[in-house]
Amino acid sequence: MRLLIVDDQPLVRQGLRAVFAGLDDIIVAGEAAHGAEALELVRRTAPHVVLMDVNMPVMGGLEATRRICAAGRADPDRTLPKIVMLTMYDQDEHVFEALRAGASGFLIKDASPQQLADAVREVVDDGAMLSPSITRRLIREFVRRPALPAPDGELSALTGRERDVFRLLVQGYGNAGIAEKLTLGESTVKSHVQSLYRKLGVQDRVQVVIYAYENGLI
């Protein structure tokens, strides 16, 4: 798995590189000091995952994430890297902006080396990674929000089986769990998951859950 590290602090980049130096399954493909450099390196190195700082000069992590994800949506044949945001603080506005921008994870910088490595592996495997404190804040925020009417057009585009998969995704089931619940093969589940991603205009499980909450489906 190719990893791109984006942070404006050289010591932070050095520390992150050291975390992954001894791992056989993760290779640091490059480093960037701000979002503008990250955009260029994403094009040149085609990383699987980007560890992205939130606050940086020139271009911050949120704007860089928006642009990276927008480029992927504009070119469906292009492989879109998964983005895990890194920050010193679990500020609400950053969490929501980052996830809406297309981030697949959000970690505080005091995460352990094992948590960082696990986050990279998890998002590559089509999962999501949020620190426990951020997860609690997200739940509280969504509970406070009034339910909105569901967008009938997008949901009606889903087949009956895709709706079944959608419901289980929102409940937190992984592909293996969905396969067991629906008595399907994992490869079939993966196919349904990718199909509903395209139809709903989302890119991963985090975005599916946000879509469901914001449209009053759960």
Short mmCIF file of N, CA, C and O in Angstrom, two decimals, residues 77-166:
data_model
loop_
_atom_site.label_atom_id
_atom_site.label_comp_id
_atom_site.label_asym_id
_atom_site.label_seq_id
_atom_site.Cartn_x
_atom_site.Cartn_y
_atom_site.Cartn_z
N ASP A 77 -12.65 6.54 -13.96
CA ASP A 77 -11.63 5.52 -14.21
C ASP A 77 -10.38 5.74 -13.36
O ASP A 77 -9.50 4.88 -13.31
N ARG A 78 -10.30 6.89 -12.74
CA ARG A 78 -9.14 7.20 -11.91
C ARG A 78 -9.31 6.63 -10.50
O ARG A 78 -10.38 6.74 -9.91
N THR A 79 -8.26 5.98 -9.99
CA THR A 79 -8.31 5.42 -8.65
C THR A 79 -8.18 6.54 -7.62
O THR A 79 -7.21 7.29 -7.63
N LEU A 80 -9.18 6.66 -6.77
CA LEU A 80 -9.21 7.73 -5.77
C LEU A 80 -8.57 7.26 -4.47
O LEU A 80 -8.96 6.24 -3.92
N PRO A 81 -7.55 7.98 -3.97
CA PRO A 81 -6.96 7.56 -2.70
C PRO A 81 -7.91 7.81 -1.54
O PRO A 81 -8.74 8.71 -1.58
N LYS A 82 -7.81 6.98 -0.52
CA LYS A 82 -8.56 7.21 0.71
C LYS A 82 -7.78 8.23 1.55
O LYS A 82 -6.54 8.20 1.58
N ILE A 83 -8.49 9.11 2.22
CA ILE A 83 -7.85 10.18 2.97
C ILE A 83 -8.19 10.05 4.45
O ILE A 83 -9.37 9.97 4.82
N VAL A 84 -7.15 10.03 5.28
CA VAL A 84 -7.32 10.03 6.73
C VAL A 84 -6.79 11.36 7.25
O VAL A 84 -5.62 11.69 7.05
N MET A 85 -7.65 12.15 7.86
CA MET A 85 -7.27 13.46 8.37
C MET A 85 -6.58 13.32 9.73
O MET A 85 -6.97 12.50 10.56
N LEU A 86 -5.56 14.15 9.93
CA LEU A 86 -4.83 14.20 11.20
C LEU A 86 -4.91 15.61 11.77
O LEU A 86 -4.74 16.58 11.05
N THR A 87 -5.17 15.72 13.06
CA THR A 87 -5.25 17.03 13.69
C THR A 87 -4.87 16.93 15.15
O THR A 87 -4.90 15.85 15.75
N MET A 88 -4.53 18.06 15.73
CA MET A 88 -4.23 18.11 17.16
C MET A 88 -5.49 18.12 18.00
O MET A 88 -5.49 17.74 19.16
N TYR A 89 -6.61 18.57 17.40
CA TYR A 89 -7.84 18.75 18.16
C TYR A 89 -9.01 18.12 17.42
O TYR A 89 -9.09 18.18 16.20
N ASP A 90 -9.95 17.52 18.18
CA ASP A 90 -11.13 16.91 17.56
C ASP A 90 -12.26 17.93 17.49
O ASP A 90 -13.32 17.76 18.08
N GLN A 91 -12.01 19.02 16.74
CA GLN A 91 -13.00 20.09 16.63
C GLN A 91 -14.14 19.67 15.73
O GLN A 91 -13.93 19.16 14.63
N ASP A 92 -15.38 19.92 16.18
CA ASP A 92 -16.56 19.46 15.45
C ASP A 92 -16.57 19.93 13.99
O ASP A 92 -16.81 19.15 13.09
N GLU A 93 -16.31 21.22 13.79
CA GLU A 93 -16.44 21.74 12.44
C GLU A 93 -15.46 21.07 11.48
O GLU A 93 -15.76 20.86 10.31
N HIS A 94 -14.29 20.71 11.96
CA HIS A 94 -13.33 20.02 11.12
C HIS A 94 -13.78 18.60 10.81
O HIS A 94 -13.61 18.13 9.69
N VAL A 95 -14.34 17.92 11.79
CA VAL A 95 -14.81 16.56 11.58
C VAL A 95 -15.85 16.52 10.48
O VAL A 95 -15.73 15.77 9.51
N PHE A 96 -16.90 17.35 10.60
CA PHE A 96 -17.99 17.31 9.64
C PHE A 96 -17.53 17.76 8.26
O PHE A 96 -17.89 17.17 7.25
N GLU A 97 -16.72 18.82 8.22
CA GLU A 97 -16.22 19.30 6.93
C GLU A 97 -15.36 18.24 6.25
O GLU A 97 -15.46 18.03 5.03
N ALA A 98 -14.51 17.59 7.02
CA ALA A 98 -13.61 16.59 6.44
C ALA A 98 -14.37 15.40 5.89
O ALA A 98 -14.10 14.92 4.78
N LEU A 99 -15.35 14.91 6.63
CA LEU A 99 -16.11 13.75 6.18
C LEU A 99 -16.97 14.10 4.98
O LEU A 99 -17.10 13.31 4.04
N ARG A 100 -17.56 15.29 4.99
CA ARG A 100 -18.36 15.70 3.82
C ARG A 100 -17.45 15.92 2.59
O ARG A 100 -17.88 15.72 1.46
N ALA A 101 -16.23 16.35 2.85
CA ALA A 101 -15.31 16.57 1.73
C ALA A 101 -14.90 15.26 1.08
O ALA A 101 -14.48 15.24 -0.07
N GLY A 102 -15.03 14.16 1.83
CA GLY A 102 -14.68 12.85 1.27
C GLY A 102 -13.67 12.06 2.05
O GLY A 102 -13.23 10.99 1.61
N ALA A 103 -13.27 12.54 3.24
CA ALA A 103 -12.30 11.80 4.06
C ALA A 103 -12.91 10.50 4.55
O ALA A 103 -14.10 10.40 4.81
N SER A 104 -12.07 9.48 4.67
CA SER A 104 -12.52 8.17 5.15
C SER A 104 -12.15 7.94 6.60
O SER A 104 -12.49 6.90 7.16
N GLY A 105 -11.44 8.86 7.20
CA GLY A 105 -11.06 8.71 8.60
C GLY A 105 -10.60 10.02 9.18
O GLY A 105 -10.31 10.97 8.45
N PHE A 106 -10.54 10.06 10.50
CA PHE A 106 -10.17 11.29 11.19
C PHE A 106 -9.53 10.88 12.50
O PHE A 106 -10.19 10.29 13.35
N LEU A 107 -8.24 11.15 12.66
CA LEU A 107 -7.52 10.74 13.86
C LEU A 107 -6.85 11.93 14.53
O LEU A 107 -6.40 12.87 13.86
N ILE A 108 -6.79 11.89 15.85
CA ILE A 108 -6.04 12.88 16.61
C ILE A 108 -4.56 12.49 16.56
O ILE A 108 -4.22 11.31 16.52
N LYS A 109 -3.67 13.49 16.58
CA LYS A 109 -2.25 13.21 16.40
C LYS A 109 -1.61 12.47 17.57
O LYS A 109 -0.46 12.05 17.47
N ASP A 110 -2.35 12.30 18.67
CA ASP A 110 -1.79 11.50 19.75
C ASP A 110 -2.09 10.01 19.58
O ASP A 110 -1.87 9.21 20.48
N ALA A 111 -2.59 9.62 18.40
CA ALA A 111 -2.85 8.21 18.12
C ALA A 111 -1.53 7.43 18.19
O ALA A 111 -0.46 7.94 17.86
N SER A 112 -1.61 6.20 18.61
CA SER A 112 -0.42 5.35 18.71
C SER A 112 0.03 4.91 17.33
O SER A 112 -0.75 4.93 16.36
N PRO A 113 1.30 4.48 17.18
CA PRO A 113 1.76 3.96 15.89
C PRO A 113 0.88 2.82 15.38
O PRO A 113 0.60 2.74 14.18
N GLN A 114 0.42 1.96 16.27
CA GLN A 114 -0.44 0.85 15.86
C GLN A 114 -1.77 1.36 15.32
O GLN A 114 -2.29 0.85 14.32
N GLN A 115 -2.33 2.39 15.97
CA GLN A 115 -3.60 2.95 15.49
C GLN A 115 -3.43 3.58 14.11
O GLN A 115 -4.32 3.47 13.26
N LEU A 116 -2.30 4.25 13.88
CA LEU A 116 -2.06 4.85 12.57
C LEU A 116 -1.96 3.78 11.49
O LEU A 116 -2.56 3.91 10.41
N ALA A 117 -1.20 2.73 11.78
CA ALA A 117 -1.05 1.65 10.80
C ALA A 117 -2.39 0.97 10.54
O ALA A 117 -2.74 0.66 9.40
N ASP A 118 -3.15 0.74 11.62
CA ASP A 118 -4.46 0.10 11.47
C ASP A 118 -5.40 0.98 10.65
O ASP A 118 -6.22 0.46 9.87
N ALA A 119 -5.32 2.31 10.82
CA ALA A 119 -6.18 3.22 10.07
C ALA A 119 -5.91 3.11 8.58
O ALA A 119 -6.84 3.07 7.77
N VAL A 120 -4.63 3.05 8.21
CA VAL A 120 -4.27 2.93 6.79
C VAL A 120 -4.82 1.62 6.22
O VAL A 120 -5.44 1.59 5.15
N ARG A 121 -4.60 0.53 6.95
CA ARG A 121 -5.08 -0.77 6.46
C ARG A 121 -6.60 -0.80 6.36
O ARG A 121 -7.17 -1.36 5.43
N GLU A 122 -7.27 -0.21 7.35
CA GLU A 122 -8.73 -0.26 7.40
C GLU A 122 -9.36 0.49 6.24
O GLU A 122 -10.28 -0.01 5.60
N VAL A 123 -8.87 1.69 5.94
CA VAL A 123 -9.50 2.46 4.86
C VAL A 123 -9.20 1.86 3.49
O VAL A 123 -10.03 1.95 2.59
N VAL A 124 -8.03 1.24 3.33
CA VAL A 124 -7.73 0.57 2.07
C VAL A 124 -8.70 -0.59 1.86
O VAL A 124 -9.11 -0.90 0.74
N ASP A 125 -9.09 -1.23 2.96
CA ASP A 125 -10.02 -2.36 2.90
C ASP A 125 -11.47 -1.89 2.88
O ASP A 125 -12.37 -2.62 3.30
N ASP A 126 -11.69 -0.64 2.46
CA ASP A 126 -13.03 -0.07 2.31
C ASP A 126 -13.73 0.14 3.64
O ASP A 126 -14.96 0.13 3.73
N GLY A 127 -12.95 0.33 4.69
CA GLY A 127 -13.53 0.63 5.98
C GLY A 127 -13.41 2.09 6.31
O GLY A 127 -13.23 2.94 5.43
N ALA A 128 -13.51 2.42 7.59
CA ALA A 128 -13.39 3.80 8.04
C ALA A 128 -12.67 3.81 9.38
O ALA A 128 -12.66 2.81 10.09
N MET A 129 -12.05 4.92 9.71
CA MET A 129 -11.31 5.01 10.97
C MET A 129 -11.58 6.35 11.62
O MET A 129 -11.22 7.40 11.09
N LEU A 130 -12.25 6.32 12.76
CA LEU A 130 -12.50 7.53 13.54
C LEU A 130 -12.09 7.26 14.97
O LEU A 130 -12.36 6.19 15.51
N SER A 131 -11.43 8.23 15.60
CA SER A 131 -11.08 8.07 17.00
C SER A 131 -12.35 8.02 17.83
O SER A 131 -13.38 8.57 17.45
N PRO A 132 -12.34 7.33 18.99
CA PRO A 132 -13.56 7.19 19.80
C PRO A 132 -14.21 8.51 20.17
O PRO A 132 -15.43 8.64 20.14
N SER A 133 -13.40 9.53 20.52
CA SER A 133 -13.99 10.81 20.92
C SER A 133 -14.72 11.46 19.75
O SER A 133 -15.78 12.08 19.90
N ILE A 134 -14.18 11.32 18.55
CA ILE A 134 -14.83 11.89 17.36
C ILE A 134 -16.11 11.14 17.05
O ILE A 134 -17.13 11.74 16.69
N THR A 135 -16.10 9.82 17.20
CA THR A 135 -17.31 9.05 16.96
C THR A 135 -18.44 9.49 17.88
O THR A 135 -19.59 9.65 17.46
N ARG A 136 -18.12 9.71 19.15
CA ARG A 136 -19.14 10.15 20.10
C ARG A 136 -19.70 11.52 19.70
O ARG A 136 -20.91 11.75 19.78
N ARG A 137 -18.85 12.43 19.27
CA ARG A 137 -19.30 13.76 18.85
C ARG A 137 -20.20 13.67 17.62
O ARG A 137 -21.21 14.37 17.51
N LEU A 138 -19.84 12.82 16.68
CA LEU A 138 -20.66 12.66 15.48
C LEU A 138 -22.05 12.15 15.84
O LEU A 138 -23.06 12.64 15.33
N ILE A 139 -22.11 11.15 16.71
CA ILE A 139 -23.40 10.59 17.10
C ILE A 139 -24.26 11.65 17.77
O ILE A 139 -25.44 11.80 17.46
N ARG A 140 -23.66 12.42 18.69
CA ARG A 140 -24.43 13.46 19.38
C ARG A 140 -24.95 14.50 18.39
O ARG A 140 -26.08 14.96 18.48
N GLU A 141 -24.12 14.88 17.43
CA GLU A 141 -24.51 15.89 16.46
C GLU A 141 -25.67 15.40 15.60
O GLU A 141 -26.65 16.11 15.37
N PHE A 142 -25.59 14.17 15.11
CA PHE A 142 -26.64 13.66 14.24
C PHE A 142 -27.95 13.45 15.00
O PHE A 142 -29.02 13.65 14.46
N VAL A 143 -27.85 13.06 16.27
CA VAL A 143 -29.06 12.87 17.07
C VAL A 143 -29.80 14.19 17.24
O VAL A 143 -31.04 14.24 17.27
N ARG A 144 -29.07 15.30 17.32
CA ARG A 144 -29.70 16.62 17.51
C ARG A 144 -30.38 17.12 16.25
O ARG A 144 -31.24 17.99 16.31
N ARG A 145 -29.99 16.63 15.10
CA ARG A 145 -30.50 17.17 13.85
C ARG A 145 -31.90 16.65 13.53
O ARG A 145 -32.19 15.48 13.73
N PRO A 146 -32.77 17.52 12.99
CA PRO A 146 -34.08 17.04 12.56
C PRO A 146 -33.95 16.17 11.32
O PRO A 146 -33.07 16.38 10.48
N ALA A 147 -34.80 15.18 11.22
CA ALA A 147 -34.77 14.29 10.05
C ALA A 147 -35.26 15.04 8.81
O ALA A 147 -36.19 15.84 8.88
N LEU A 148 -34.65 14.76 7.69
CA LEU A 148 -35.03 15.37 6.42
C LEU A 148 -35.69 14.32 5.53
O LEU A 148 -35.44 13.12 5.68
N PRO A 149 -36.53 14.72 4.62
CA PRO A 149 -37.13 13.74 3.71
C PRO A 149 -36.08 13.08 2.84
O PRO A 149 -35.16 13.73 2.36
N ALA A 150 -36.19 11.79 2.67
CA ALA A 150 -35.21 11.05 1.88
C ALA A 150 -35.32 11.39 0.40
O ALA A 150 -36.42 11.63 -0.10
N PRO A 151 -34.19 11.44 -0.31
CA PRO A 151 -34.21 11.72 -1.75
C PRO A 151 -34.70 10.50 -2.52
O PRO A 151 -33.96 9.58 -2.76
N ASP A 152 -35.97 10.50 -2.94
CA ASP A 152 -36.57 9.33 -3.55
C ASP A 152 -35.85 8.90 -4.82
O ASP A 152 -35.72 7.71 -5.10
N GLY A 153 -35.37 9.87 -5.61
CA GLY A 153 -34.76 9.53 -6.88
C GLY A 153 -33.55 8.64 -6.73
O GLY A 153 -33.42 7.62 -7.42
N GLU A 154 -32.65 8.99 -5.82
CA GLU A 154 -31.43 8.21 -5.65
C GLU A 154 -31.73 6.84 -5.06
O GLU A 154 -31.20 5.83 -5.49
N LEU A 155 -32.60 6.79 -4.06
CA LEU A 155 -32.91 5.52 -3.42
C LEU A 155 -33.68 4.60 -4.35
O LEU A 155 -33.51 3.38 -4.32
N SER A 156 -34.54 5.17 -5.17
CA SER A 156 -35.33 4.33 -6.08
C SER A 156 -34.44 3.68 -7.14
O SER A 156 -34.83 2.68 -7.77
N ALA A 157 -33.25 4.24 -7.34
CA ALA A 157 -32.33 3.65 -8.31
C ALA A 157 -31.69 2.36 -7.78
O ALA A 157 -31.14 1.57 -8.55
N LEU A 158 -31.77 2.13 -6.48
CA LEU A 158 -31.19 0.93 -5.89
C LEU A 158 -32.10 -0.27 -6.13
O LEU A 158 -33.32 -0.17 -6.04
N THR A 159 -31.50 -1.40 -6.41
CA THR A 159 -32.27 -2.63 -6.50
C THR A 159 -32.68 -3.07 -5.10
O THR A 159 -32.17 -2.55 -4.09
N GLY A 160 -33.57 -4.03 -5.01
CA GLY A 160 -34.00 -4.53 -3.71
C GLY A 160 -32.83 -5.08 -2.90
O GLY A 160 -32.72 -4.83 -1.69
N ARG A 161 -31.94 -5.81 -3.55
CA ARG A 161 -30.78 -6.37 -2.83
C ARG A 161 -29.83 -5.27 -2.40
O ARG A 161 -29.24 -5.33 -1.32
N GLU A 162 -29.66 -4.23 -3.24
CA GLU A 162 -28.79 -3.11 -2.86
C GLU A 162 -29.36 -2.37 -1.66
O GLU A 162 -28.60 -1.90 -0.81
N ARG A 163 -30.67 -2.29 -1.56
CA ARG A 163 -31.29 -1.66 -0.39
C ARG A 163 -31.00 -2.48 0.87
O ARG A 163 -30.74 -1.93 1.94
N ASP A 164 -31.04 -3.80 0.73
CA ASP A 164 -30.71 -4.67 1.87
C ASP A 164 -29.27 -4.42 2.31
O ASP A 164 -28.99 -4.31 3.52
N VAL A 165 -28.37 -4.35 1.35
CA VAL A 165 -26.96 -4.11 1.66
C VAL A 165 -26.78 -2.73 2.29
O VAL A 165 -26.05 -2.56 3.25
N PHE A 166 -27.50 -1.74 1.75
CA PHE A 166 -27.45 -0.37 2.28
C PHE A 166 -27.82 -0.35 3.75
O PHE A 166 -27.12 0.25 4.58
#
